[in-house]
PDB file of C-alpha atoms in Angstrom:
ATOM      1  CA  UNK A   1       0.099  -0.281  -0.106  1.00 59.00           C
ATOM      2  CA  UNK A   2       1.306   3.314  -0.902  1.00 72.00           C
ATOM      3  CA  UNK A   3       1.974   5.704   2.585  1.00 76.00           C
ATOM      4  CA  UNK A   4       0.338   9.075   2.087  1.00 78.00           C
ATOM      5  CA  UNK A   5       3.633  10.447   2.049  1.00 82.00           C
ATOM      6  CA  UNK A   6       3.778  10.422  -1.350  1.00 83.00           C
ATOM      7  CA  UNK A   7       0.334  12.552  -2.249  1.00 85.00           C
ATOM      8  CA  UNK A   8       1.578  15.360   0.343  1.00 87.00           C
ATOM      9  CA  UNK A   9       3.533  17.700  -2.218  1.00 89.00           C
ATOM     10  CA  UNK A  10       4.281  20.476  -2.293  1.00 91.00           C
ATOM     11  CA  UNK A  11       5.034  21.605  -5.967  1.00 92.00           C
ATOM     12  CA  UNK A  12       5.708  25.103  -5.575  1.00 91.00           C
ATOM     13  CA  UNK A  13       8.058  24.064  -3.068  1.00 92.00           C
ATOM     14  CA  UNK A  14       9.375  21.237  -4.977  1.00 92.00           C
ATOM     15  CA  UNK A  15       9.767  23.621  -8.312  1.00 93.00           C
ATOM     16  CA  UNK A  16      11.922  25.988  -6.199  1.00 91.00           C
ATOM     17  CA  UNK A  17      13.875  24.174  -5.245  1.00 92.00           C
ATOM     18  CA  UNK A  18      14.850  21.956  -8.255  1.00 92.00           C
ATOM     19  CA  UNK A  19      14.855  25.539 -10.322  1.00 91.00           C
ATOM     20  CA  UNK A  20      18.860  26.063  -9.757  1.00 92.00           C
ATOM     21  CA  UNK A  21      20.785  28.626  -7.632  1.00 92.00           C
ATOM     22  CA  UNK A  22      21.648  31.399 -10.024  1.00 92.00           C
ATOM     23  CA  UNK A  23      17.307  31.524 -11.549  1.00 90.00           C
ATOM     24  CA  UNK A  24      16.169  32.145  -7.975  1.00 90.00           C
ATOM     25  CA  UNK A  25      15.119  35.703  -8.301  1.00 92.00           C
ATOM     26  CA  UNK A  26      11.808  36.558  -7.678  1.00 92.00           C
ATOM     27  CA  UNK A  27      10.695  37.473 -11.311  1.00 94.00           C
ATOM     28  CA  UNK A  28      11.341  33.348 -12.010  1.00 92.00           C
ATOM     29  CA  UNK A  29       9.312  32.820  -9.159  1.00 91.00           C
ATOM     30  CA  UNK A  30       6.550  34.403  -9.876  1.00 94.00           C
ATOM     31  CA  UNK A  31       6.819  32.046 -13.242  1.00 94.00           C
ATOM     32  CA  UNK A  32       7.059  28.562 -12.230  1.00 93.00           C
ATOM     33  CA  UNK A  33       4.873  29.352  -9.624  1.00 94.00           C
ATOM     34  CA  UNK A  34       1.896  30.642 -12.140  1.00 95.00           C
ATOM     35  CA  UNK A  35       3.729  27.479 -14.499  1.00 94.00           C
ATOM     36  CA  UNK A  36       3.116  24.482 -11.388  1.00 95.00           C
ATOM     37  CA  UNK A  37       0.064  25.876 -10.150  1.00 95.00           C
ATOM     38  CA  UNK A  38      -3.056  24.173 -12.659  1.00 95.00           C
ATOM     39  CA  UNK A  39      -1.251  21.013 -10.916  1.00 94.00           C
ATOM     40  CA  UNK A  40      -0.899  22.339  -7.676  1.00 93.00           C
ATOM     41  CA  UNK A  41      -5.813  21.810  -8.076  1.00 95.00           C
ATOM     42  CA  UNK A  42      -4.482  18.820 -10.194  1.00 95.00           C
ATOM     43  CA  UNK A  43      -2.637  17.049  -7.275  1.00 93.00           C
ATOM     44  CA  UNK A  44      -5.229  17.998  -4.872  1.00 93.00           C
ATOM     45  CA  UNK A  45      -7.983  16.687  -6.825  1.00 95.00           C
ATOM     46  CA  UNK A  46      -6.937  13.604  -7.064  1.00 93.00           C
ATOM     47  CA  UNK A  47      -5.858  14.188  -3.342  1.00 92.00           C
ATOM     48  CA  UNK A  48      -9.198  13.789  -2.684  1.00 93.00           C
ATOM     49  CA  UNK A  49     -10.526  11.300  -5.352  1.00 94.00           C
ATOM     50  CA  UNK A  50      -8.029   9.663  -3.724  1.00 93.00           C
ATOM     51  CA  UNK A  51      -9.695  10.161   0.443  1.00 91.00           C
ATOM     52  CA  UNK A  52     -13.781   9.688  -1.436  1.00 91.00           C
ATOM     53  CA  UNK A  53     -12.135   6.211  -2.550  1.00 92.00           C
ATOM     54  CA  UNK A  54     -10.597   4.980  -0.650  1.00 91.00           C
ATOM     55  CA  UNK A  55     -13.933   6.198   2.815  1.00 91.00           C
ATOM     56  CA  UNK A  56     -15.645   4.103   0.080  1.00 90.00           C
ATOM     57  CA  UNK A  57     -13.449   0.833  -0.291  1.00 91.00           C
ATOM     58  CA  UNK A  58     -13.540   1.425   3.646  1.00 90.00           C
ATOM     59  CA  UNK A  59     -17.203   0.280   3.471  1.00 90.00           C
ATOM     60  CA  UNK A  60     -19.610  -2.566   2.430  1.00 86.00           C
ATOM     61  CA  UNK A  61     -23.067  -3.493   2.614  1.00 82.00           C
ATOM     62  CA  UNK A  62     -23.369  -4.686   6.629  1.00 86.00           C
ATOM     63  CA  UNK A  63     -25.955  -3.489   8.193  1.00 87.00           C
ATOM     64  CA  UNK A  64     -23.774  -1.596  10.586  1.00 88.00           C
ATOM     65  CA  UNK A  65     -21.414  -0.199   7.745  1.00 91.00           C
ATOM     66  CA  UNK A  66     -24.321   0.613   5.270  1.00 90.00           C
ATOM     67  CA  UNK A  67     -26.415   2.678   8.465  1.00 92.00           C
ATOM     68  CA  UNK A  68     -22.940   4.333   9.098  1.00 91.00           C
ATOM     69  CA  UNK A  69     -22.440   5.351   5.647  1.00 92.00           C
ATOM     70  CA  UNK A  70     -26.312   6.783   5.208  1.00 92.00           C
ATOM     71  CA  UNK A  71     -25.238   8.621   8.487  1.00 92.00           C
ATOM     72  CA  UNK A  72     -22.405   9.621   7.711  1.00 91.00           C
ATOM     73  CA  UNK A  73     -24.078  10.779   4.261  1.00 90.00           C
ATOM     74  CA  UNK A  74     -28.253  12.260   5.360  1.00 93.00           C
ATOM     75  CA  UNK A  75     -27.913  12.988   9.781  1.00 88.00           C
ATOM     76  CA  UNK A  76     -24.701  13.194  10.395  1.00 89.00           C
ATOM     77  CA  UNK A  77     -25.013  14.904  14.030  1.00 90.00           C
ATOM     78  CA  UNK A  78     -28.372  13.058  15.625  1.00 90.00           C
ATOM     79  CA  UNK A  79     -26.847   9.555  13.915  1.00 91.00           C
ATOM     80  CA  UNK A  80     -30.788   8.821  13.713  1.00 91.00           C
ATOM     81  CA  UNK A  81     -31.045   6.346  10.211  1.00 91.00           C
ATOM     82  CA  UNK A  82     -31.349   2.916  11.069  1.00 90.00           C
ATOM     83  CA  UNK A  83     -30.895  -0.648   9.065  1.00 89.00           C
ATOM     84  CA  UNK A  84     -33.109  -3.814  10.275  1.00 86.00           C
ATOM     85  CA  UNK A  85     -32.816  -6.499   8.932  1.00 78.00           C
ATOM     86  CA  UNK A  86     -34.713  -8.931   7.949  1.00 65.00           C
ATOM     87  CA  UNK A  87     -33.542 -11.252  10.055  1.00 61.00           C
ATOM     88  CA  UNK A  88     -34.264  -9.641  12.906  1.00 58.00           C
ATOM     89  CA  UNK A  89     -38.118  -8.434  12.540  1.00 49.00           C
ATOM     90  CA  UNK A  90     -38.544 -12.522  12.376  1.00 48.00           C
ATOM     91  CA  UNK A  91     -38.477 -11.878  16.311  1.00 49.00           C
ATOM     92  CA  UNK A  92     -41.702  -9.555  15.542  1.00 51.00           C
ATOM     93  CA  UNK A  93     -43.409 -11.958  13.913  1.00 55.00           C
ATOM     94  CA  UNK A  94     -44.948  -9.438  11.080  1.00 61.00           C
ATOM     95  CA  UNK A  95     -45.177  -9.677   7.897  1.00 66.00           C
ATOM     96  CA  UNK A  96     -45.084  -5.912   6.149  1.00 70.00           C
ATOM     97  CA  UNK A  97     -47.776  -5.301   2.565  1.00 74.00           C
ATOM     98  CA  UNK A  98     -48.853  -2.614   0.499  1.00 75.00           C
ATOM     99  CA  UNK A  99     -51.920  -1.146   0.551  1.00 76.00           C
ATOM    100  CA  UNK A 100     -53.147   0.275  -2.628  1.00 78.00           C
ATOM    101  CA  UNK A 101     -55.978   2.325  -1.624  1.00 79.00           C
ATOM    102  CA  UNK A 102     -53.843   4.231   1.282  1.00 75.00           C
ATOM    103  CA  UNK A 103     -50.523   3.915  -1.201  1.00 75.00           C
ATOM    104  CA  UNK A 104     -48.412   2.791   2.165  1.00 74.00           C
ATOM    105  CA  UNK A 105     -47.129   0.039   3.004  1.00 74.00           C
ATOM    106  CA  UNK A 106     -48.474  -1.750   7.109  1.00 72.00           C
ATOM    107  CA  UNK A 107     -47.333  -4.097   9.342  1.00 68.00           C
ATOM    108  CA  UNK A 108     -49.276  -7.705   9.670  1.00 66.00           C
ATOM    109  CA  UNK A 109     -48.583  -9.797  12.356  1.00 60.00           C
ATOM    110  CA  UNK A 110     -48.396 -13.314  11.157  1.00 58.00           C
ATOM    111  CA  UNK A 111     -50.118 -16.059  13.096  1.00 55.00           C
ATOM    112  CA  UNK A 112     -48.049 -18.560  12.298  1.00 54.00           C
ATOM    113  CA  UNK A 113     -45.195 -19.469  10.342  1.00 53.00           C
ATOM    114  CA  UNK A 114     -44.545 -18.614   6.427  1.00 53.00           C
ATOM    115  CA  UNK A 115     -46.340 -16.065   4.683  1.00 51.00           C
ATOM    116  CA  UNK A 116     -49.322 -13.950   5.294  1.00 49.00           C
ATOM    117  CA  UNK A 117     -52.945 -15.466   2.804  1.00 49.00           C
ATOM    118  CA  UNK A 118     -54.739 -11.742   2.263  1.00 53.00           C
ATOM    119  CA  UNK A 119     -57.488 -12.645   0.101  1.00 52.00           C
ATOM    120  CA  UNK A 120     -58.778 -16.776  -0.384  1.00 45.00           C
ATOM    121  CA  UNK A 121     -56.830 -16.104  -4.098  1.00 46.00           C
ATOM    122  CA  UNK A 122     -54.273 -17.334  -1.865  1.00 42.00           C
ATOM    123  CA  UNK A 123     -52.637 -14.487  -3.134  1.00 44.00           C
ATOM    124  CA  UNK A 124     -49.225 -13.646  -0.268  1.00 44.00           C
ATOM    125  CA  UNK A 125     -48.965  -9.801   0.717  1.00 45.00           C
ATOM    126  CA  UNK A 126     -45.317 -10.428   2.399  1.00 51.00           C
ATOM    127  CA  UNK A 127     -43.443  -7.306   1.304  1.00 52.00           C
ATOM    128  CA  UNK A 128     -39.745  -9.230  -0.104  1.00 71.00           C
ATOM    129  CA  UNK A 129     -37.508  -7.108   1.007  1.00 80.00           C
ATOM    130  CA  UNK A 130     -34.397  -7.965   2.495  1.00 83.00           C
ATOM    131  CA  UNK A 131     -33.781  -4.781   4.967  1.00 87.00           C
ATOM    132  CA  UNK A 132     -35.543  -1.409   5.928  1.00 88.00           C
ATOM    133  CA  UNK A 133     -34.403   1.575   6.470  1.00 89.00           C
ATOM    134  CA  UNK A 134     -35.092   4.025   9.173  1.00 90.00           C
ATOM    135  CA  UNK A 135     -35.045   7.403   8.428  1.00 90.00           C
ATOM    136  CA  UNK A 136     -37.343  10.749  11.002  1.00 90.00           C
ATOM    137  CA  UNK A 137     -39.643  12.080   9.254  1.00 88.00           C
ATOM    138  CA  UNK A 138     -37.429  14.897   9.543  1.00 90.00           C
ATOM    139  CA  UNK A 139     -35.172  14.212   6.101  1.00 89.00           C
ATOM    140  CA  UNK A 140     -38.488  13.534   4.038  1.00 88.00           C
ATOM    141  CA  UNK A 141     -37.657  14.516   0.821  1.00 89.00           C
ATOM    142  CA  UNK A 142     -38.458  13.747  -2.971  1.00 90.00           C
ATOM    143  CA  UNK A 143     -33.894  14.653  -2.971  1.00 92.00           C
ATOM    144  CA  UNK A 144     -33.763  13.355  -0.367  1.00 91.00           C
ATOM    145  CA  UNK A 145     -35.362   9.450  -1.354  1.00 91.00           C
ATOM    146  CA  UNK A 146     -33.415   9.789  -4.733  1.00 93.00           C
ATOM    147  CA  UNK A 147     -29.871  10.638  -3.094  1.00 93.00           C
ATOM    148  CA  UNK A 148     -30.423   7.682   0.224  1.00 93.00           C
ATOM    149  CA  UNK A 149     -32.095   5.207  -2.685  1.00 93.00           C
ATOM    150  CA  UNK A 150     -27.786   5.400  -4.871  1.00 93.00           C
ATOM    151  CA  UNK A 151     -26.332   5.628  -2.361  1.00 92.00           C
ATOM    152  CA  UNK A 152     -28.095   2.271  -0.804  1.00 92.00           C
ATOM    153  CA  UNK A 153     -27.998   0.519  -4.648  1.00 92.00           C
ATOM    154  CA  UNK A 154     -23.932   1.547  -4.005  1.00 90.00           C
ATOM    155  CA  UNK A 155     -23.794  -0.178  -0.757  1.00 91.00           C
ATOM    156  CA  UNK A 156     -25.736  -3.068  -0.739  1.00 89.00           C
ATOM    157  CA  UNK A 157     -25.195  -6.832  -2.211  1.00 88.00           C
ATOM    158  CA  UNK A 158     -26.174  -7.505  -5.902  1.00 86.00           C
ATOM    159  CA  UNK A 159     -29.560  -9.493  -4.500  1.00 85.00           C
ATOM    160  CA  UNK A 160     -30.971  -8.086  -1.745  1.00 87.00           C
ATOM    161  CA  UNK A 161     -33.764  -6.050  -2.009  1.00 87.00           C
ATOM    162  CA  UNK A 162     -34.746  -2.485   0.236  1.00 88.00           C
ATOM    163  CA  UNK A 163     -36.956   0.166   1.150  1.00 87.00           C
ATOM    164  CA  UNK A 164     -36.538   3.463   3.412  1.00 88.00           C
ATOM    165  CA  UNK A 165     -39.277   4.406   5.932  1.00 88.00           C
ATOM    166  CA  UNK A 166     -39.888   7.682   7.274  1.00 87.00           C
ATOM    167  CA  UNK A 167     -41.356   7.359  11.431  1.00 84.00           C
TER     168      UNK A 167
END
């Protein structure tokens, strides 16, 4: 792994030190600074890209790390966003169904193991979600929802299905 010191280079100082001593005058120094300033900006962009890439690589789809990513992005002070997976909902013994008339998900308690039959044709009204992101209702906006879905899709496993619940 490359040390962080490799990227902590002062480009202006390096450019001035590579000049021969007889050329180290204020006018030549100003011209050198003007020439290497774009390179310093590119190096700063590289440093920020490297930091975001390292952050992204150090986080994955684990529940604790996904919760940390969501809280870092959307609720950094209070950290109220939680992730509830399907294993933790088994102890509740409930399923989630979608009610079309009110356009929302509802928790339905189970009577026995398996899914709940919601009408006589045997339709199973289970949600089919692997985990839920529980988000405070203060963060409920369309832009936040879109960004949150994109962020969760970035980190979650490809086979996992999720929903965002505003509580």
